[in-house]
Coordinates of C-alpha atoms and ligand atoms in Angstrom, one line a residue:
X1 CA 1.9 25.5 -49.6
X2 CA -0.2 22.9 -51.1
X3 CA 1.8 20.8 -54.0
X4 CA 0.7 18.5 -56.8
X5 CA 2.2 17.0 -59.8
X6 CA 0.5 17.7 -62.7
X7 CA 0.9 15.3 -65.8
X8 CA -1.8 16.5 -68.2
X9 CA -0.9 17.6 -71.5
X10 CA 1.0 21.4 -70.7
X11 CA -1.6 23.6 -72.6
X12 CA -4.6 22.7 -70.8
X13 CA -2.4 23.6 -67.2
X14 CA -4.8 25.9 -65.0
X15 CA -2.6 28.4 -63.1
X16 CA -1.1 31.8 -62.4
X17 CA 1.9 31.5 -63.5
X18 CA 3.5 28.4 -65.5
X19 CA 7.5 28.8 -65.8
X20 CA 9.9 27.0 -67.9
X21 CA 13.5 27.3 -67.8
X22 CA 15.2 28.6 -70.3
X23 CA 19.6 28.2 -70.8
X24 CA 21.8 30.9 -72.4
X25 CA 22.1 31.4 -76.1
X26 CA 25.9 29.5 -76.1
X27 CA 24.8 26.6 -74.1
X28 CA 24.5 23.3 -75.7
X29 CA 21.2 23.0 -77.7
X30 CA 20.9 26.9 -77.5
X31 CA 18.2 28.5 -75.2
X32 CA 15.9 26.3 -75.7
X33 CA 17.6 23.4 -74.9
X34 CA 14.9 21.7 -72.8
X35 CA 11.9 20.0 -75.2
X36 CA 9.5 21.1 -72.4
X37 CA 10.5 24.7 -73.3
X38 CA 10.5 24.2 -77.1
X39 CA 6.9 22.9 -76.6
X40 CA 5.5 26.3 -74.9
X41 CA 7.4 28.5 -76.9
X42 CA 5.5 27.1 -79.8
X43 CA 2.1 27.4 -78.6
X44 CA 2.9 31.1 -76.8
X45 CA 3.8 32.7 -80.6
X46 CA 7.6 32.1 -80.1
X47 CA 7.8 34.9 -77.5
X48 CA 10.6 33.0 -75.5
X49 CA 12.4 32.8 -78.5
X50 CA 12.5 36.3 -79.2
X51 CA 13.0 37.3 -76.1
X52 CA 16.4 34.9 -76.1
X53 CA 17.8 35.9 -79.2
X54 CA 17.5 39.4 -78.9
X55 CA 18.9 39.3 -75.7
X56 CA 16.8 40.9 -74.0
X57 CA 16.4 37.6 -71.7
X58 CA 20.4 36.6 -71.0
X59 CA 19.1 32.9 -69.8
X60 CA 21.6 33.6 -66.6
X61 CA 21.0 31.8 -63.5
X62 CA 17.5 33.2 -61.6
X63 CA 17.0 35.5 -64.4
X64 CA 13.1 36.1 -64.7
X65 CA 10.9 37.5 -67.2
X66 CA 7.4 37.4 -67.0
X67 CA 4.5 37.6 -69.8
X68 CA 1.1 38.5 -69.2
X69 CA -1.9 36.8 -70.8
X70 CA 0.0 33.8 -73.2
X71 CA -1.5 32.8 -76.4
X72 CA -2.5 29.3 -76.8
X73 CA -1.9 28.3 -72.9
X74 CA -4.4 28.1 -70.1
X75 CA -2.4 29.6 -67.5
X76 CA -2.6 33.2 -66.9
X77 CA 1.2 34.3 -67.2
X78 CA 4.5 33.3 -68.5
X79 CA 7.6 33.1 -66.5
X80 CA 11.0 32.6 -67.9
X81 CA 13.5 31.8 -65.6
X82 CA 17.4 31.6 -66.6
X83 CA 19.0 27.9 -66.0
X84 CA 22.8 29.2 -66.9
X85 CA 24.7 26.9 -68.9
X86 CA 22.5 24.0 -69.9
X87 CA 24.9 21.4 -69.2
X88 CA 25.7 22.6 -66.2
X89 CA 22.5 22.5 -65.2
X90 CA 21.6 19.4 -62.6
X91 CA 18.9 19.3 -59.8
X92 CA 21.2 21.4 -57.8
X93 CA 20.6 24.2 -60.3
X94 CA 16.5 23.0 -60.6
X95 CA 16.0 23.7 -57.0
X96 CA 17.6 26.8 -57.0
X97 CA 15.8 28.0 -60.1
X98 CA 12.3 26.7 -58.7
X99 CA 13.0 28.8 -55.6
X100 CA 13.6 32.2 -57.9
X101 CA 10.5 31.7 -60.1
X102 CA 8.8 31.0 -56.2
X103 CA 10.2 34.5 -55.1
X104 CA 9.6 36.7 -58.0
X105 CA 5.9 35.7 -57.9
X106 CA 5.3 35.4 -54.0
X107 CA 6.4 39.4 -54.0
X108 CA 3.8 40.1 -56.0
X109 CA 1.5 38.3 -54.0
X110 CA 0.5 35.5 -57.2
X111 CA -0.9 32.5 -55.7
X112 CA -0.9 29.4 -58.0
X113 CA 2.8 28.9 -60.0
X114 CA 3.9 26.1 -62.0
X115 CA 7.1 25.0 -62.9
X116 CA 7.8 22.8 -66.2
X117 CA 9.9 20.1 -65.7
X118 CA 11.7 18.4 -68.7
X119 CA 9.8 15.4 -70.9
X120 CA 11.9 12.2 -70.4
X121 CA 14.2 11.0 -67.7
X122 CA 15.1 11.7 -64.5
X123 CA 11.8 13.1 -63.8
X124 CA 11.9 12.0 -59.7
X125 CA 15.0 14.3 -59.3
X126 CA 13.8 17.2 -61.1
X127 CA 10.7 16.4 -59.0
X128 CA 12.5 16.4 -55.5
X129 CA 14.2 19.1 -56.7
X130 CA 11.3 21.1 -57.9
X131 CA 9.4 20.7 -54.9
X132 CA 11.9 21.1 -51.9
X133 CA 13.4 24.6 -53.9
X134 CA 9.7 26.1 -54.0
X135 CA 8.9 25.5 -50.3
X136 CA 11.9 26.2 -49.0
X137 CA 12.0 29.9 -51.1
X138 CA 8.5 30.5 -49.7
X139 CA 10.0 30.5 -46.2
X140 CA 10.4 33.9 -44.6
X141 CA 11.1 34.7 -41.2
X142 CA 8.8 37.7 -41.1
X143 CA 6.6 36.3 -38.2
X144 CA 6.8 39.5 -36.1
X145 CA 6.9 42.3 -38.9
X146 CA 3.3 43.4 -38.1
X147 CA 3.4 46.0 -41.4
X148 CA 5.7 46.2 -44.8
X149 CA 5.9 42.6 -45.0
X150 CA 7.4 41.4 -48.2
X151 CA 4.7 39.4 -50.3
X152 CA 2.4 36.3 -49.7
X153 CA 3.0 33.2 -49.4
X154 CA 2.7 30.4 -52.8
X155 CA -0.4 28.7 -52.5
X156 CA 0.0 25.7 -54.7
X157 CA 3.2 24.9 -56.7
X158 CA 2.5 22.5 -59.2
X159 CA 5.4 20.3 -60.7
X160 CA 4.5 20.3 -64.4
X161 CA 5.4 17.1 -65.9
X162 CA 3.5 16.4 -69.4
X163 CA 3.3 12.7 -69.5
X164 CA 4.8 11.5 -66.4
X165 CA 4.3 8.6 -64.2
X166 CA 1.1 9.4 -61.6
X167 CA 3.6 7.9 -58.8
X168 CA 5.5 11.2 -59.1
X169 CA 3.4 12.1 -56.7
X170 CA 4.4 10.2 -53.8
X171 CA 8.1 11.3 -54.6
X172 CA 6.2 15.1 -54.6
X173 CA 5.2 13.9 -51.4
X174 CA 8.7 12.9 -49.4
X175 CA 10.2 15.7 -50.5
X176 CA 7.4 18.3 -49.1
X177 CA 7.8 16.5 -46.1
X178 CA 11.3 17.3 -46.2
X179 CA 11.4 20.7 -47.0
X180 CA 8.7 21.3 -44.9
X181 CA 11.1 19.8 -41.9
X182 CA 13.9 22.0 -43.1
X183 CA 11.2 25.3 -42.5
X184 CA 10.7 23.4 -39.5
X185 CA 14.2 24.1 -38.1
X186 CA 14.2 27.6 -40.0
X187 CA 11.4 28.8 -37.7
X188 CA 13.2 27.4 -34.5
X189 CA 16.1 29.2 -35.6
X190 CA 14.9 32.6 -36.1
X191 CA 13.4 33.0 -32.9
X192 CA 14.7 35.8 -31.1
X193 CA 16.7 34.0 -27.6
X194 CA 14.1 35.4 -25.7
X195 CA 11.7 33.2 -27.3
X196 CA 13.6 30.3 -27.5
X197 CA 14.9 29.5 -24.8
X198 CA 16.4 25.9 -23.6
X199 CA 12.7 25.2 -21.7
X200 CA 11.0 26.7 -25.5
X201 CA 13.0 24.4 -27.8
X202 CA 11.7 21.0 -25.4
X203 CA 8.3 22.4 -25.8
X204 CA 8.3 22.8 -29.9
X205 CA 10.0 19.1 -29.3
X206 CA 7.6 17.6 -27.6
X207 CA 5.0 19.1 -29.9
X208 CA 6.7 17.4 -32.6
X209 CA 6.6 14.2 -30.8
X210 CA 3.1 14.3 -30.4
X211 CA 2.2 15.3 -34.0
X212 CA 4.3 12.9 -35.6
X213 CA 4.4 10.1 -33.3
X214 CA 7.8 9.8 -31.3
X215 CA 9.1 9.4 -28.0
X216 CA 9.9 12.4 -26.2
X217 CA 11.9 13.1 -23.1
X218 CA 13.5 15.7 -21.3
X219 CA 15.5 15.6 -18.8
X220 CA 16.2 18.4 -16.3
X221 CA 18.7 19.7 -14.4
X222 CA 18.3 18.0 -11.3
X223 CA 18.1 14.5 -13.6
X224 CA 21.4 15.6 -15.3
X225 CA 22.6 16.5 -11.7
X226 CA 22.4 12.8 -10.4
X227 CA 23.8 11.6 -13.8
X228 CA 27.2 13.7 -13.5
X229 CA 26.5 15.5 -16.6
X230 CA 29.1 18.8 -15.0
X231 CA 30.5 19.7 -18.6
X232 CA 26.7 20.6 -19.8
X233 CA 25.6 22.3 -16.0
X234 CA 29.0 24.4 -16.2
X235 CA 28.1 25.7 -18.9
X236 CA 24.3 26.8 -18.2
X237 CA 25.8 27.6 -14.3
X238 CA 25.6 31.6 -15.2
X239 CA 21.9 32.0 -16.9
X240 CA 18.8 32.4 -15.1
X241 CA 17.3 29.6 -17.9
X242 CA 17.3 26.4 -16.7
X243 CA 19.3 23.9 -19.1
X244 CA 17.4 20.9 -20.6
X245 CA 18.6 17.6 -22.4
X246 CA 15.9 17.0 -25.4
X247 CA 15.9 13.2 -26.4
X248 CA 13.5 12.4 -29.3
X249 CA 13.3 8.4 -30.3
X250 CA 12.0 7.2 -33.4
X251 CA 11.6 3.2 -33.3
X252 CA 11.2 1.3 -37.0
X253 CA 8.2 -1.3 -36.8
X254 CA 10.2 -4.6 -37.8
X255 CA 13.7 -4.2 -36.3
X256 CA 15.3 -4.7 -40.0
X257 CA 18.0 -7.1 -38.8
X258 CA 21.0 -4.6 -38.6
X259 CA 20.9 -3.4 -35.3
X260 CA 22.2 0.0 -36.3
X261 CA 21.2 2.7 -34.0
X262 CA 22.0 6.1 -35.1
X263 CA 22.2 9.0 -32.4
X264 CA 21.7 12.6 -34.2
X265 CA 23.2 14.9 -31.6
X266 CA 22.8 19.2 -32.0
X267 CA 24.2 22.0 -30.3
X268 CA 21.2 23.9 -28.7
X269 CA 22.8 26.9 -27.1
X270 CA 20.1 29.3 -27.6
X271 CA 22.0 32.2 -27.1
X272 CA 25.8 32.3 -26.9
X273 CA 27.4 35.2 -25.2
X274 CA 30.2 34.1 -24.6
X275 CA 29.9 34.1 -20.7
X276 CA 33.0 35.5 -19.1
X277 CA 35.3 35.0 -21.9
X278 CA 32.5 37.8 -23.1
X279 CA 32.2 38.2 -27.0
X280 CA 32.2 41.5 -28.6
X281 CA 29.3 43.5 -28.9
X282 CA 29.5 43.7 -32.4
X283 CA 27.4 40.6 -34.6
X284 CA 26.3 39.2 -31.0
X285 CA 23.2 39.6 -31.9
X286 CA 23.5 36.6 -34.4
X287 CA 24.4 33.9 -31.3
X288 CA 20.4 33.2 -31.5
X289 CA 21.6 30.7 -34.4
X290 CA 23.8 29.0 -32.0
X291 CA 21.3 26.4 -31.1
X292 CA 20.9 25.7 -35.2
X293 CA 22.5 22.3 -35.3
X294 CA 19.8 21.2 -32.7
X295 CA 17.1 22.6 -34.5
X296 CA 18.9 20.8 -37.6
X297 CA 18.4 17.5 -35.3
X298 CA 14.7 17.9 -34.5
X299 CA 13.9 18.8 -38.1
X300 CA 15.6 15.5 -39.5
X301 CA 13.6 14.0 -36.4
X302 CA 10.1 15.5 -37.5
X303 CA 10.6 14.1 -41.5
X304 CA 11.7 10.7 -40.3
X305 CA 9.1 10.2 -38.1
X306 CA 7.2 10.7 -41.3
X307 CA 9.4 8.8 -43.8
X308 CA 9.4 5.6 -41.4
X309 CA 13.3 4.3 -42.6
X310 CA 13.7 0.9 -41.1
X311 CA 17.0 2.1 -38.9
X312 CA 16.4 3.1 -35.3
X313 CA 17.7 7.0 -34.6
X314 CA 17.6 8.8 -31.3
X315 CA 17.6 12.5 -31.4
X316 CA 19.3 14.4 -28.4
X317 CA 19.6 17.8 -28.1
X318 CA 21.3 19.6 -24.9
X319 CA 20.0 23.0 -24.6
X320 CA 21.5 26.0 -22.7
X321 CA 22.1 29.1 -22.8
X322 CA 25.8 30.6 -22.3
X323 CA 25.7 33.7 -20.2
X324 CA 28.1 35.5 -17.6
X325 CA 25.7 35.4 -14.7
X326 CA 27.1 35.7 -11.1
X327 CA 27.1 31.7 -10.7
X328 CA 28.8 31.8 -14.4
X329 CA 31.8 29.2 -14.8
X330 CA 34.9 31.0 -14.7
X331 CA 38.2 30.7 -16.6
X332 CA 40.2 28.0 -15.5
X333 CA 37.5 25.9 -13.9
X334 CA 37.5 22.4 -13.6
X335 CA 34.3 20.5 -14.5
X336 CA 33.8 16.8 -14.8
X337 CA 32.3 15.1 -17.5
X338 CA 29.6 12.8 -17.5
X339 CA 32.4 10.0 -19.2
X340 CA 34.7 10.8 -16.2
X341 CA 37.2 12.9 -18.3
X342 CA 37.8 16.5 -16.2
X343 CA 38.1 19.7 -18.5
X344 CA 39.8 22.5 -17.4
X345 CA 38.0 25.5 -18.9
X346 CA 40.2 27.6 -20.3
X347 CA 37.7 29.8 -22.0
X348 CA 33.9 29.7 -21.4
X349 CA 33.3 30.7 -25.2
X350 CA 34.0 27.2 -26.3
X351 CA 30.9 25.7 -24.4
X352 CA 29.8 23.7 -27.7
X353 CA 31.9 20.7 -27.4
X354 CA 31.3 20.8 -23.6
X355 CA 27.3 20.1 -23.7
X356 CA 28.5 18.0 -26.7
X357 CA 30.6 16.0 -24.7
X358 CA 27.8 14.9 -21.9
X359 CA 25.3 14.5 -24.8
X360 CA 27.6 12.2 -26.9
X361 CA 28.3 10.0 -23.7
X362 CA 24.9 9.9 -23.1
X363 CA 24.3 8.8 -26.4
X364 CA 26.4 6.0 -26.2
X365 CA 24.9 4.7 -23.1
X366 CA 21.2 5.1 -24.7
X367 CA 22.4 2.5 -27.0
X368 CA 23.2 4.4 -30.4
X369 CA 26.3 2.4 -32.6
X370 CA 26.4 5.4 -34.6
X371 CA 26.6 8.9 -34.3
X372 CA 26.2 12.0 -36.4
X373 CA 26.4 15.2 -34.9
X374 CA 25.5 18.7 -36.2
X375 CA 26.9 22.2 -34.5
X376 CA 27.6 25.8 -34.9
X377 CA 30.7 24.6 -33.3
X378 CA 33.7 27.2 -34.5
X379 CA 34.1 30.7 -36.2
X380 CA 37.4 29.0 -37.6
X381 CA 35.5 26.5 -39.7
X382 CA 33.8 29.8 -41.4
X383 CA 37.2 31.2 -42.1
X384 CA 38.7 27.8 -43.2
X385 CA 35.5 27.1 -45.4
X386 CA 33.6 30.1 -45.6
X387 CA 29.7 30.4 -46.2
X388 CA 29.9 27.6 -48.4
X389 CA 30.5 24.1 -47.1
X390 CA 29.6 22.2 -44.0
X391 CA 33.4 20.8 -42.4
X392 CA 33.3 17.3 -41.8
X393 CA 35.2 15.6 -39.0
X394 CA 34.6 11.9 -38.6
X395 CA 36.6 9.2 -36.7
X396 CA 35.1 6.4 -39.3
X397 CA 35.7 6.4 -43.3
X398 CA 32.5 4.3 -43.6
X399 CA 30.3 6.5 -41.6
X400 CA 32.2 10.0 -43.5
X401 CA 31.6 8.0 -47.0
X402 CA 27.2 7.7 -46.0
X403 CA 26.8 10.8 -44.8
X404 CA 29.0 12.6 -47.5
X405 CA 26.9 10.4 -50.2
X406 CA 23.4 11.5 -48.3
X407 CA 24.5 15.0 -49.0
X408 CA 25.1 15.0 -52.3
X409 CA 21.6 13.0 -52.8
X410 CA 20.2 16.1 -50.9
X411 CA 22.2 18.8 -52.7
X412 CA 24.4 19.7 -49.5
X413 CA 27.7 20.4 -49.9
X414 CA 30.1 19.0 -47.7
X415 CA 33.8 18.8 -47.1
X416 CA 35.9 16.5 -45.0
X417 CA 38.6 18.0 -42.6
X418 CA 41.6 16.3 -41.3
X419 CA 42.0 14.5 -37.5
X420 CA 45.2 13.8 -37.4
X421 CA 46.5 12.9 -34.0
X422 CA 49.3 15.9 -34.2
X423 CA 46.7 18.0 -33.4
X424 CA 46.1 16.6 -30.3
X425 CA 49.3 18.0 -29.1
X426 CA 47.4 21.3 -28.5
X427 CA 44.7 19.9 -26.3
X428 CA 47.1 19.1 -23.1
X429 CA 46.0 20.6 -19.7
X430 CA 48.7 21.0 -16.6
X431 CA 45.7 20.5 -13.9
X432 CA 42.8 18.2 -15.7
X433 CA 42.8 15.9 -17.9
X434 CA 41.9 17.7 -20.9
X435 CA 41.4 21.9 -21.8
X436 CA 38.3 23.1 -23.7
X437 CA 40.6 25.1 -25.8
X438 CA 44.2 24.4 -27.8
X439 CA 46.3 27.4 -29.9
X440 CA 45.0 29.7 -32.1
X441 CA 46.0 27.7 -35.0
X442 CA 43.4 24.7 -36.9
X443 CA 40.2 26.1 -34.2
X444 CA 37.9 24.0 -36.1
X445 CA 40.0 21.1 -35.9
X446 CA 41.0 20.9 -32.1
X447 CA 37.1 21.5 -31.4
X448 CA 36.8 18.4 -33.6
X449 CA 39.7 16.9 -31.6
X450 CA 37.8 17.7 -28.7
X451 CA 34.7 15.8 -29.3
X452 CA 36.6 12.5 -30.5
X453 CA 37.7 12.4 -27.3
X454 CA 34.2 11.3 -26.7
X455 CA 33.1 9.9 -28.9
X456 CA 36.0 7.3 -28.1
X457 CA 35.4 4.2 -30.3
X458 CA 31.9 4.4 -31.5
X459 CA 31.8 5.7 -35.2
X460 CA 30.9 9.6 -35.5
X461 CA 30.4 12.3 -37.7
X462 CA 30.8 16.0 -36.6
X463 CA 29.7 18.4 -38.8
X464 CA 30.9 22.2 -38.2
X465 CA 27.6 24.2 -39.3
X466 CA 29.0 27.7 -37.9
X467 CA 29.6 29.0 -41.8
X468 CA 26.6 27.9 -43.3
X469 CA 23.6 28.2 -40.9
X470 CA 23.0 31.8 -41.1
X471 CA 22.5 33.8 -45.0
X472 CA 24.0 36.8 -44.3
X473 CA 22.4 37.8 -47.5
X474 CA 18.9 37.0 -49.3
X475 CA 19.9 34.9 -52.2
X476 CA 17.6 35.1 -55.5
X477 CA 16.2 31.9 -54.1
X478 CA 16.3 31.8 -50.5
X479 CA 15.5 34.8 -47.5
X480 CA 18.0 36.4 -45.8
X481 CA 18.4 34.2 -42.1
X482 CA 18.3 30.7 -40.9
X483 CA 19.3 28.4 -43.7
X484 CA 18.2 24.9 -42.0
X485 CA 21.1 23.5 -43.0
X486 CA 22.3 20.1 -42.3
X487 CA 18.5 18.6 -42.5
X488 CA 18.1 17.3 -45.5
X489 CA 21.7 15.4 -45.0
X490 CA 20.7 14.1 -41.6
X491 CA 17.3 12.8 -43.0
X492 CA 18.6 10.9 -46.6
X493 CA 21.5 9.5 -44.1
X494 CA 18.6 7.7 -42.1
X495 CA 16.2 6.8 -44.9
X496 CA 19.0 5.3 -47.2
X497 CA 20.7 3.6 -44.5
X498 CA 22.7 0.1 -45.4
X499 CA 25.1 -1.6 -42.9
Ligands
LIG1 N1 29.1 29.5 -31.3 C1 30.5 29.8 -31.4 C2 31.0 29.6 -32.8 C3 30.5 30.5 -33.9 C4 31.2 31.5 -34.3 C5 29.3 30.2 -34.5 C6 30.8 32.3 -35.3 C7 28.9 31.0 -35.6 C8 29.6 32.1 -36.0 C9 31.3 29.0 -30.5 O1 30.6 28.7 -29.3 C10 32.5 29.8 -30.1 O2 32.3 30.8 -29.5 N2 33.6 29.3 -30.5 C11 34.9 30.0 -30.3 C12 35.9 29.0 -29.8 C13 37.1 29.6 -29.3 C14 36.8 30.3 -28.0 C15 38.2 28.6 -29.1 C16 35.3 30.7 -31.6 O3 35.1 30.1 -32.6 O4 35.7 31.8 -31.5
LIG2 MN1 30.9 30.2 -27.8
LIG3 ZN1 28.6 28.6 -29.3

């Protein structure tokens, strides 16, 4: 999708289809609370007016209407999309509603849409905003429906701002770049696991690396053999795909003084069965998504590389697959971890926070100070939190405070979860030094418990993706699948980074 910001005078706008938002009838400043709005509805013969006080147009949230053929404006059609409550309304709501405008036209195939932006202040939001909720709405993982496909993709989105600063376009710029990441990590995702598998995912990594200019490295199983990395192997011991530890490194030019070195860490297990401790047939079929907070990590990687922040980050990714194969780790298992800690596998479901383990370790030793890592980790995060919010475990209140503050700069939500030591009580073993698994009670906190145990000292950031990965659902704004979650955080944490 091509993007430019246009700042010419709102009339003279050459498109398709130019929307503006319009709020419902009790909200502050009435439908047309937005100038932009009261401007177009006065050239177009008040239809937008009509059309709100009659009701016929509520002004709800991703409400559209659409009029052929406006007097008095250049562009070819209309489109009125509802913002809700106008004071309620905040870039949050403008990338949502950019996305619904983007969906109602892409399904009928309408190539160039604008979207009118509100005359005055805060015009780089609403541009971020603007921008990232068009390209990320135009994202649909159709890529092997060979017929019925749903629409076309947007063309151009312009981000109509009448009288607005020409270096609006550069901020048009980051966040295509970003958004175009977070489709990135969509496409990764959606593969099927017999597309992606552990060797795939290093190969759409190193192809990153070359396109965008980072290090890549991979180490295989024979590397990760001589480095004692036995949590990760156990774990890939019972497929026939060969596991793979992705490291990405992205250097700043002029070391800017700090020395910070932030490792992003993501769960790759490109398909999760379960292995012995087998997982019901039923929903299985959704474990492709189990390698989403790696994809997460490689599409922060592929936008910083591009964004150039002046901290140092180092991407790794271990990459298996978890199946019950005849060499499959058993129940009960001992494995030792590339720190020195032994695990006692108590059940071979809970294989996240072992590769987790081996990749935080070798984090460390690669030199990171700080680490943020992203995982479908626990299906008791999704019942603690639902679909909704990303649970966030850290072992640092400095680190929790940056990355909850680069989330709600990108629109994420996020919410912390307790580490108390009490629930370490759960994670005693009788014949190793630690199990994989506690009680049934607080899942997505022991898991957490779990990886503090290696990440020891060094500040970190766990954040449980398992609820809010995967859209169950198409949303008015967004296609049914891999949501990319998690990027968007990952990447403001790294280009707004003080020490
Ligand atoms: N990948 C799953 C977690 C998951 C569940 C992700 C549902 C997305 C949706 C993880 O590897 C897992 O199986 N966790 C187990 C842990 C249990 C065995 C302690 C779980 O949550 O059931
Ligand atoms: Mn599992
Ligand atoms: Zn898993």
């Amino acid at each position: 999708m091509k993007i430019r910001v246009e700042t010419g005078p709102i009339e003279e706008i050459e498109c398709d289809a130019l929307a503006v938002v319009a709020f419902e009838k009790e909200s502050p400043g009435g439908s047309l609370a937005w100038e932009v709005t009261k401007a177009v509805n006065g050239l177009a013969g008040k239809w937008i007016e009509e059309m709100c006080q009659s009701g016929e147009f509520s002004g709800k949230l991703f409400e559209t209407a659409i009029l052929y053929r406006p007097s008095g404006l250049k562009a070819k059609r209309l489109v009125l999309v509802g913002g809700g409550k106008s004071d309620k309304f905040t870039g949050v709501e403008l990338r949502k509603a950019a996305g619904a405008v983007v969906r109602a036209l892409r399904s009928k195939s309408i190539p160039v849409v604008g979207l009118a932006l509100e005359t005055g202040g805060g015009l780089e939001e609403q541009v971020t905003a603007a921008v990232e909720g068009a390209i990320l709405a135009d994202y649909e993982p159709d890529q092997y429906k060979t017929e019925n496909k749903k629409g076309q993709p947007i063309e151009t989105f312009l981000a109509v701002a009448p009288g607005g600063d020409p270096a609006l376009e550069g901020t048009a710029r980051r966040a295509q770049i970003i958004a175009e990441s977070q489709n990135f990590t969509r496409s990764l995702v959606s593969e099927p696991a017999n597309r992606m598998t552990p060797a795939v995912l290093a190969e759409r990594a190193g192809q990153v690396a070359t396109e965008q200019g980072l290090e890549c490295e991979i180490l295989d199983q024979d590397r990760m053999k001589q480095l004692g990395m036995g949590a990760l192997l156990g774990v890939a011991a019972g497929s026939a795909e060969p596991p793979v530890m992705i490291i990405l490194r992205y250097r700043p030019e002029a070391e800017a003084g700090s020395g910070a070195h932030l490792g992003l860490v993501g769960k790759g297990v490109t398909f999760d069965s379960g292995g012995i401790s087998i997982k019901p047939s039923e929903n299985m079929e959704k474990m492709k998504y189990d390698m989403a907070g790696g994809a997460a990590v490689l599409g922060a990687m592929r936008a910083i590389a591009q964004l150039r922040p002046s901290i140092a980050v180092t991407a790794l990714v271990p990459a298996v697959e978890n199946m019950p194969g005849g060499r499959a780790q058993r129940p009960g298992d001992i494995v030792r971890t590339l720190a020195g800690k032994t695990v006692e596998v108590l059940n071979t479901d809970a294989e996240g926070r072992l590769i987790l383990a081996d990749a935080l370790t070798y984090a460390k030793r690669l030199g990171c100070t700080h680490l943020v890592n992203a995982a479908t980790l626990t299906g008791a995060i999704v019942i603690a939190l639902g679909q909704v919010n990303v649970g966030v475990f850290s072992n640092d209140d400095a680190l929790r405070e940056k990355v909850l503050a680069a989330a709600k700069a990108a629109g994420e939500k996020l919410w912390p979860m307790p580490l108390d030591d009490e629930y370490k009580e759960q994670l005693k073993s009788a014949f190793a030094d630690i199990p994989n698994v506690g009680n049934r009670w607080g899942g997505a906190i022991t898991a957490a418990m779990f990886l503090k145990e290696f990440a020891n000292s060094t500040p970190w950031v766990h954040l449980d993706i398992a609820g809010t990965a995967w859209l169950d659902d198409s949303k008015p704004f967004l296609a049914k699948g891999p949501s990319g979650v998690a990027v968007r955080t990952l990447v403001n944490l790294a280009v707004n980074w003080r020490d």
